[in-house]
Tab-separated table of C-alpha atoms in Angstrom:
chain	number	residue	atom	x	y	z
A	1438	MET	CA	-39.125	-0.089	19.859
A	1439	ILE	CA	-36.179	-0.200	21.898
A	1440	LEU	CA	-33.668	3.207	22.136
A	1441	THR	CA	-29.747	2.324	23.549
A	1442	VAL	CA	-27.259	5.146	23.244
A	1443	THR	CA	-23.573	4.232	22.642
A	1444	LEU	CA	-21.990	7.011	22.685
A	1445	ASN	CA	-18.875	5.581	23.061
A	1446	THR	CA	-19.215	2.321	20.519
A	1447	ALA	CA	-16.144	0.364	20.780
A	1448	LEU	CA	-15.044	-2.820	18.843
A	1449	ASP	CA	-14.129	-5.425	21.221
A	1450	LEU	CA	-11.545	-7.998	20.750
A	1451	THR	CA	-11.550	-10.926	23.091
A	1452	TYR	CA	-8.360	-12.669	23.111
A	1453	ARG	CA	-7.894	-15.564	24.805
A	1454	VAL	CA	-4.027	-17.373	26.439
A	1455	ARG	CA	-3.386	-20.754	27.986
A	1456	SER	CA	-1.931	-18.613	30.912
A	1457	LEU	CA	-1.401	-14.667	31.452
A	1458	ARG	CA	1.847	-13.381	33.078
A	1459	PRO	CA	3.651	-10.146	32.995
A	1460	HIS	CA	6.575	-9.770	31.147
A	1461	ALA	CA	6.556	-12.904	29.176
A	1462	SER	CA	4.986	-13.722	25.251
A	1463	HIS	CA	1.712	-15.521	24.476
A	1464	ARG	CA	0.406	-18.008	21.395
A	1465	VAL	CA	-3.743	-16.653	21.341
A	1466	SER	CA	-5.544	-19.296	21.103
A	1467	GLU	CA	-8.446	-17.746	19.598
A	1468	VAL	CA	-9.614	-14.246	18.893
A	1469	VAL	CA	-13.617	-13.450	18.541
A	1470	GLU	CA	-14.296	-9.308	17.965
A	1471	ARG	CA	-17.472	-7.575	17.679
A	1472	ALA	CA	-19.629	-4.672	17.646
A	1473	GLY	CA	-19.021	-3.197	21.660
A	1474	GLY	CA	-19.393	-0.090	23.841
A	1475	LYS	CA	-22.992	-0.793	26.183
A	1476	GLY	CA	-25.646	-0.414	24.268
A	1477	VAL	CA	-24.602	-1.889	21.965
A	1478	ASN	CA	-24.547	-5.015	23.574
A	1479	VAL	CA	-27.621	-4.157	25.568
A	1480	ALA	CA	-29.516	-3.527	22.188
A	1481	ARG	CA	-28.248	-7.393	20.540
A	1482	VAL	CA	-29.251	-9.288	23.693
A	1483	LEU	CA	-32.577	-7.409	24.179
A	1484	ALA	CA	-32.770	-7.922	19.341
A	1485	ALA	CA	-32.558	-11.643	20.297
A	1486	LEU	CA	-34.828	-12.122	23.145
A	1487	GLY	CA	-37.445	-10.694	20.042
A	1488	HIS	CA	-37.603	-6.558	20.358
A	1489	GLU	CA	-37.417	-4.372	18.343
A	1490	VAL	CA	-34.336	-2.334	19.026
A	1491	THR	CA	-32.466	1.028	17.665
A	1492	VAL	CA	-29.112	1.306	18.445
A	1493	THR	CA	-27.682	5.304	18.523
A	1494	GLY	CA	-24.455	7.592	19.334
A	1495	PHE	CA	-21.629	7.414	17.752
A	1496	ALA	CA	-18.973	5.661	14.874
A	1497	GLY	CA	-16.007	6.985	12.961
A	1498	GLY	CA	-13.279	5.495	10.622
A	1499	GLY	CA	-12.477	1.530	10.018
A	1500	THR	CA	-13.642	0.695	13.494
A	1501	GLY	CA	-17.325	1.916	12.883
A	1502	ARG	CA	-17.476	0.797	9.685
A	1503	GLU	CA	-16.485	-2.294	11.116
A	1504	ILE	CA	-19.211	-2.269	13.591
A	1505	ARG	CA	-21.809	-0.865	11.366
A	1506	ASP	CA	-21.150	-3.421	8.820
A	1507	ARG	CA	-21.689	-6.203	11.884
A	1508	LEU	CA	-24.970	-4.749	13.484
A	1509	ALA	CA	-26.179	-5.150	10.048
A	1510	GLY	CA	-26.304	-8.838	10.799
A	1511	VAL	CA	-28.873	-8.699	13.325
A	1512	PRO	CA	-31.673	-9.170	13.023
A	1513	GLY	CA	-34.274	-6.427	14.504
A	1514	LEU	CA	-31.652	-4.121	15.190
A	1515	THR	CA	-31.769	-0.622	13.757
A	1516	ASP	CA	-28.485	1.440	13.054
A	1517	ALA	CA	-29.107	4.604	13.378
A	1518	LEU	CA	-25.309	5.397	14.890
A	1519	VAL	CA	-23.920	8.638	14.062
A	1520	PRO	CA	-21.018	9.146	11.851
A	1521	VAL	CA	-17.383	10.821	12.973
A	1522	ALA	CA	-14.299	11.840	12.163
A	1523	GLY	CA	-12.348	10.794	14.335
A	1524	PRO	CA	-11.854	6.811	14.228
A	1525	THR	CA	-13.733	5.027	17.133
A	1526	ARG	CA	-11.926	3.405	19.552
A	1527	ARG	CA	-11.026	-0.654	20.181
A	1528	THR	CA	-11.770	-2.450	23.626
A	1529	ILE	CA	-9.093	-6.380	24.066
A	1530	ALA	CA	-9.901	-8.470	25.892
A	1531	VAL	CA	-7.470	-11.079	27.332
A	1532	VAL	CA	-9.147	-14.052	28.684
A	1533	ASP	CA	-6.680	-16.733	31.022
A	1534	GLU	CA	-7.799	-20.174	30.391
A	1535	LEU	CA	-6.455	-21.332	33.304
A	1536	SER	CA	-8.030	-18.812	36.130
A	1537	GLY	CA	-11.075	-17.839	33.887
A	1538	ASP	CA	-9.690	-14.144	34.732
A	1539	THR	CA	-9.735	-11.182	32.618
A	1540	THR	CA	-7.759	-8.902	32.019
A	1541	GLN	CA	-9.281	-5.279	29.883
A	1542	LEU	CA	-8.336	-2.517	28.205
A	1543	ASN	CA	-10.097	0.240	26.812
A	1544	GLU	CA	-8.924	2.904	24.858
A	1545	PRO	CA	-10.655	6.717	24.917
A	1546	GLY	CA	-11.898	6.866	22.159
A	1547	PRO	CA	-12.278	9.490	19.042
A	1548	GLN	CA	-12.423	13.542	20.663
A	1549	ILE	CA	-16.522	14.041	19.805
A	1550	ALA	CA	-16.811	17.683	17.697
A	1551	PRO	CA	-19.033	20.297	19.182
A	1552	ALA	CA	-20.854	19.926	15.708
A	1553	GLU	CA	-21.206	16.409	15.473
A	1554	TRP	CA	-22.757	16.275	19.312
A	1555	GLY	CA	-25.169	18.530	17.999
A	1556	ALA	CA	-25.603	16.288	14.934
A	1557	PHE	CA	-26.413	13.260	17.227
A	1558	LEU	CA	-28.794	15.324	19.509
A	1559	ASP	CA	-30.556	15.998	16.228
A	1560	ARG	CA	-31.241	12.081	15.539
A	1561	TYR	CA	-32.045	11.238	19.919
A	1562	ASP	CA	-34.356	14.126	19.487
A	1563	GLU	CA	-36.017	12.360	16.198
A	1564	LEU	CA	-35.916	8.892	17.221
A	1565	LEU	CA	-37.055	9.107	21.300
A	1566	PRO	CA	-41.411	9.984	19.342
A	1567	SER	CA	-40.982	6.359	19.037
A	1568	ALA	CA	-39.246	4.601	21.916
A	1569	SER	CA	-41.032	2.834	24.551
A	1570	ALA	CA	-38.258	3.017	26.893
A	1571	VAL	CA	-34.668	4.602	25.954
A	1572	ALA	CA	-31.090	2.950	28.146
A	1573	LEU	CA	-28.253	5.525	28.284
A	1574	CYS	CA	-25.355	3.836	28.686
A	1575	GLY	CA	-21.438	3.520	28.729
A	1576	SER	CA	-18.596	6.134	28.907
A	1577	LEU	CA	-18.431	9.404	27.434
A	1578	PRO	CA	-15.382	10.442	24.081
A	1579	PRO	CA	-14.079	12.984	24.939
A	1580	GLY	CA	-15.488	16.054	23.583
A	1581	VAL	CA	-18.863	14.993	24.478
A	1582	PRO	CA	-19.742	17.139	27.406
A	1583	VAL	CA	-19.505	15.642	31.035
A	1584	GLY	CA	-23.025	16.533	31.654
A	1585	ALA	CA	-24.552	14.778	28.238
A	1586	TYR	CA	-26.360	12.380	30.122
A	1587	ALA	CA	-27.982	14.222	32.397
A	1588	SER	CA	-28.771	16.580	30.019
A	1589	LEU	CA	-30.360	13.415	28.178
A	1590	VAL	CA	-32.276	12.499	30.386
A	1591	ARG	CA	-35.311	15.565	30.402
A	1592	VAL	CA	-35.166	15.737	26.995
A	1593	ALA	CA	-36.241	11.513	27.343
A	1594	ARG	CA	-38.509	13.088	30.553
A	1595	ALA	CA	-40.017	15.632	27.794
A	1596	HIS	CA	-40.822	12.824	25.826
A	1597	ARG	CA	-42.235	11.145	28.418
A	1598	VAL	CA	-39.839	7.805	27.688
A	1599	PRO	CA	-38.550	5.796	30.131
A	1600	VAL	CA	-35.461	6.248	30.573
A	1601	LEU	CA	-32.130	3.969	31.997
A	1602	LEU	CA	-28.914	5.349	32.791
A	1603	ASP	CA	-25.985	2.988	33.550
A	1604	THR	CA	-22.811	5.149	32.969
A	1605	SER	CA	-19.968	5.975	36.160
A	1606	GLY	CA	-18.425	8.773	38.314
A	1607	GLU	CA	-19.405	12.396	37.438
A	1608	PRO	CA	-21.550	11.508	34.529
A	1609	LEU	CA	-23.454	9.185	37.294
A	1610	ARG	CA	-23.435	12.508	39.830
A	1611	ARG	CA	-25.457	14.467	37.110
A	1612	GLY	CA	-27.400	11.682	35.426
A	1613	VAL	CA	-28.868	10.901	38.789
A	1614	ALA	CA	-29.774	14.700	39.805
A	1615	ALA	CA	-31.571	14.352	36.902
A	1616	ARG	CA	-34.471	12.168	37.776
A	1617	PRO	CA	-33.830	8.560	35.192
A	1618	ASP	CA	-36.534	6.644	35.739
A	1619	LEU	CA	-33.820	4.277	37.065
A	1620	VAL	CA	-30.447	3.514	37.515
A	1621	LYS	CA	-27.981	0.269	37.341
A	1622	PRO	CA	-24.628	1.259	39.798
A	1623	ASN	CA	-22.850	-2.258	40.236
A	1624	ALA	CA	-20.964	-1.489	43.870
A	1625	ASP	CA	-18.156	0.594	42.748
A	1626	GLU	CA	-20.471	3.084	40.880
A	1627	LEU	CA	-22.210	2.829	43.455
A	1628	ALA	CA	-19.364	3.442	46.916
A	1629	GLU	CA	-18.329	6.072	43.888
A	1630	LEU	CA	-21.456	7.710	44.476
A	1631	THR	CA	-22.793	7.971	47.836
A	1632	GLY	CA	-19.397	7.116	49.188
A	1633	SER	CA	-21.165	4.388	51.498
A	1634	HIS	CA	-20.194	0.282	50.903
A	1635	GLU	CA	-22.995	-0.834	52.115
A	1636	PRO	CA	-25.211	-2.228	49.044
A	1637	LEU	CA	-29.141	-0.685	50.853
A	1638	ARG	CA	-27.960	2.299	52.847
A	1639	ALA	CA	-25.623	3.458	48.663
A	1640	THR	CA	-28.356	1.772	47.367
A	1641	GLN	CA	-31.031	4.277	49.129
A	1642	ASP	CA	-28.985	7.338	49.195
A	1643	ALA	CA	-29.059	6.784	44.868
A	1644	ARG	CA	-32.270	7.044	44.966
A	1645	ARG	CA	-32.938	9.159	47.604
A	1646	ARG	CA	-30.925	11.870	44.706
A	1647	GLY	CA	-33.241	11.817	42.425
A	1648	ALA	CA	-33.687	8.144	40.512
A	1649	HIS	CA	-36.945	7.224	40.750
A	1650	ALA	CA	-35.864	3.515	41.057
A	1651	VAL	CA	-32.185	1.853	41.538
A	1652	VAL	CA	-30.984	-1.989	40.342
A	1653	ALA	CA	-27.382	-2.135	41.532
A	1654	SER	CA	-25.222	-5.026	40.340
A	1655	LEU	CA	-23.488	-7.233	43.479
A	1656	GLY	CA	-21.645	-9.437	40.574
A	1657	PRO	CA	-21.913	-12.906	41.982
A	1658	GLN	CA	-24.578	-11.784	44.516
A	1659	GLY	CA	-26.487	-10.591	42.073
A	1660	LEU	CA	-28.500	-7.296	42.574
A	1661	LEU	CA	-29.763	-5.538	44.776
A	1662	ALA	CA	-33.063	-2.789	43.876
A	1663	VAL	CA	-34.900	0.406	45.483
A	1664	THR	CA	-37.608	0.475	43.714
A	1665	PRO	CA	-41.530	2.607	44.557
A	1666	GLU	CA	-43.237	-0.532	44.583
A	1667	GLY	CA	-40.157	-1.609	46.700
A	1668	ARG	CA	-36.768	-3.398	47.689
A	1669	TRP	CA	-35.601	-6.804	46.802
A	1670	ARG	CA	-32.000	-9.244	45.861
A	1671	ALA	CA	-31.932	-11.404	44.266
A	1672	ALA	CA	-29.794	-13.505	43.149
A	1673	PRO	CA	-28.362	-16.937	41.104
A	1674	PRO	CA	-29.234	-20.224	42.277
A	1675	ALA	CA	-25.220	-20.876	42.942
A	1676	ALA	CA	-22.047	-19.664	42.102
A	1677	VAL	CA	-21.524	-18.630	38.282
A	1678	HIS	CA	-17.503	-19.289	37.269
A	1679	GLY	CA	-16.206	-18.423	33.398
A	1680	ASN	CA	-16.013	-14.799	31.562
A	1681	PRO	CA	-18.250	-11.941	32.969
A	1682	THR	CA	-17.833	-9.524	29.854
A	1683	GLY	CA	-20.489	-7.817	29.027
A	1684	ALA	CA	-22.704	-10.538	31.794
A	1685	GLY	CA	-23.810	-5.797	33.055
A	1686	ASP	CA	-25.081	-4.763	29.308
A	1687	SER	CA	-27.326	-8.483	29.868
A	1688	ALA	CA	-28.495	-7.490	33.876
A	1689	VAL	CA	-29.393	-3.666	32.478
A	1690	ALA	CA	-31.049	-5.647	28.729
A	1691	GLY	CA	-33.014	-7.774	31.158
A	1692	LEU	CA	-34.695	-4.928	33.053
A	1693	LEU	CA	-35.364	-2.771	29.628
A	1694	SER	CA	-37.203	-5.632	28.579
A	1695	GLY	CA	-39.127	-5.536	31.288
A	1696	LEU	CA	-40.095	-2.640	31.934
A	1697	VAL	CA	-41.434	-1.977	28.182
A	1698	GLN	CA	-43.804	-5.328	29.227
A	1699	GLN	CA	-45.528	-4.053	32.891
A	1700	LEU	CA	-43.281	-6.485	34.364
A	1701	PRO	CA	-43.613	-7.144	38.403
A	1702	TRP	CA	-40.103	-5.635	40.133
A	1703	PRO	CA	-38.956	-9.144	41.192
A	1704	ASP	CA	-39.710	-11.121	37.301
A	1705	ARG	CA	-37.993	-8.473	35.877
A	1706	LEU	CA	-34.884	-8.246	38.489
A	1707	ALA	CA	-34.878	-12.245	38.266
A	1708	ARG	CA	-35.206	-12.158	33.891
A	1709	ALA	CA	-31.908	-9.778	34.538
A	1710	VAL	CA	-30.143	-12.013	36.875
A	1711	ALA	CA	-30.732	-15.009	34.525
A	1712	LEU	CA	-29.369	-12.687	31.564
A	1713	SER	CA	-26.427	-11.643	33.343
A	1714	THR	CA	-25.935	-15.284	34.636
A	1715	ALA	CA	-25.875	-16.950	31.190
A	1716	THR	CA	-23.638	-13.851	28.961
A	1717	VAL	CA	-21.029	-15.544	32.284
A	1718	ARG	CA	-21.411	-18.855	31.168
A	1719	ALA	CA	-21.847	-18.330	26.984
A	1720	PRO	CA	-18.479	-19.420	24.921
A	1721	ALA	CA	-17.608	-16.294	23.102
A	1722	ALA	CA	-17.559	-12.840	25.516
A	1723	GLY	CA	-20.938	-10.701	26.233
A	1724	GLU	CA	-23.616	-13.407	24.335
A	1725	PHE	CA	-25.862	-15.470	26.429
A	1726	ASP	CA	-26.723	-19.204	26.394
A	1727	ARG	CA	-30.668	-18.967	25.531
A	1728	ALA	CA	-30.810	-22.888	27.089
A	1729	ALA	CA	-28.977	-21.470	30.298
A	1730	TYR	CA	-31.336	-18.353	29.649
A	1731	GLU	CA	-34.634	-20.443	30.128
A	1732	GLU	CA	-33.090	-23.027	32.597
A	1733	LEU	CA	-32.261	-20.122	35.351
A	1734	LEU	CA	-35.080	-17.857	34.523
A	1735	GLU	CA	-36.545	-20.342	36.861
A	1736	ARG	CA	-34.244	-20.465	40.146
A	1737	VAL	CA	-33.372	-17.294	40.459
A	1738	ALA	CA	-34.039	-16.693	43.971
A	1739	VAL	CA	-36.022	-13.115	44.715
A	1740	THR	CA	-36.666	-11.801	48.268
A	1741	GLY	CA	-37.715	-9.062	49.784
A	1742	VAL	CA	-35.193	-6.281	52.453
A	1743	VAL	CA	-35.786	-4.245	54.767
A	1744	SER	CA	-35.230	-1.448	54.478
A	1745	ALA	CA	-31.562	-0.019	56.438
A	1746	ALA	CA	-31.951	3.162	58.852
């Protein structure tokens, strides 16, 4: 079983409009609702790939009930979310059909009480012995300690469970120092962590800060990996147009899938890039086009790179 942790789950709403203009009224051509938050998105992709996956984190209020109802229909996915008093947040993505751009609005999430945080820690400790890997994903809701991910990394390491960390800001800085097996920042998160905007140098610096391996997401340019086994770039075969919502989460799912199947690093990266690209191509935000994924998997270019000075 793969365990994904989403401390700030969300009900994702996607609106499609012909053209998004400030200070104007818009007719919405389509509305899509789905259970979200980074770890939930990762879990859904893993389940679609055939993995058994368990989701934990927090869920509360009407939005929390809606999330749990939607997760109940996903084959291969087990709901181990911890109930809280506050309502789970919503995120709103507005897709401009003419430009293809997406505007994202993210609510902060519910206030988590100390007793609720303690209940989650108990649940996490119960689930880890059955996990083949764990992913710690996304932002922290109010009330959760800023060092939460660092603590969760240490608990996973104590259970000898490989742990992937995908977050940003101070939670990422503290989490990296706890020595996770893998971190997956995007270019902006990597620059904020290291102070460097040169991708290879920044990725190597992130690894020196404590992570066993670092895979940086460079948007349309694909992934850059610095690992004990080597350094690689993995890129999609051509420029991709579509909705990037959830593409990074699909990449995390590909990396986790390759990890638990003990694939060589180039194969893990090819799977991650193919899934990410197929997610951008899919008509619904955060889903992936399976036919596109299978076709792309054979065409992703993975090349070794020379270390930065």
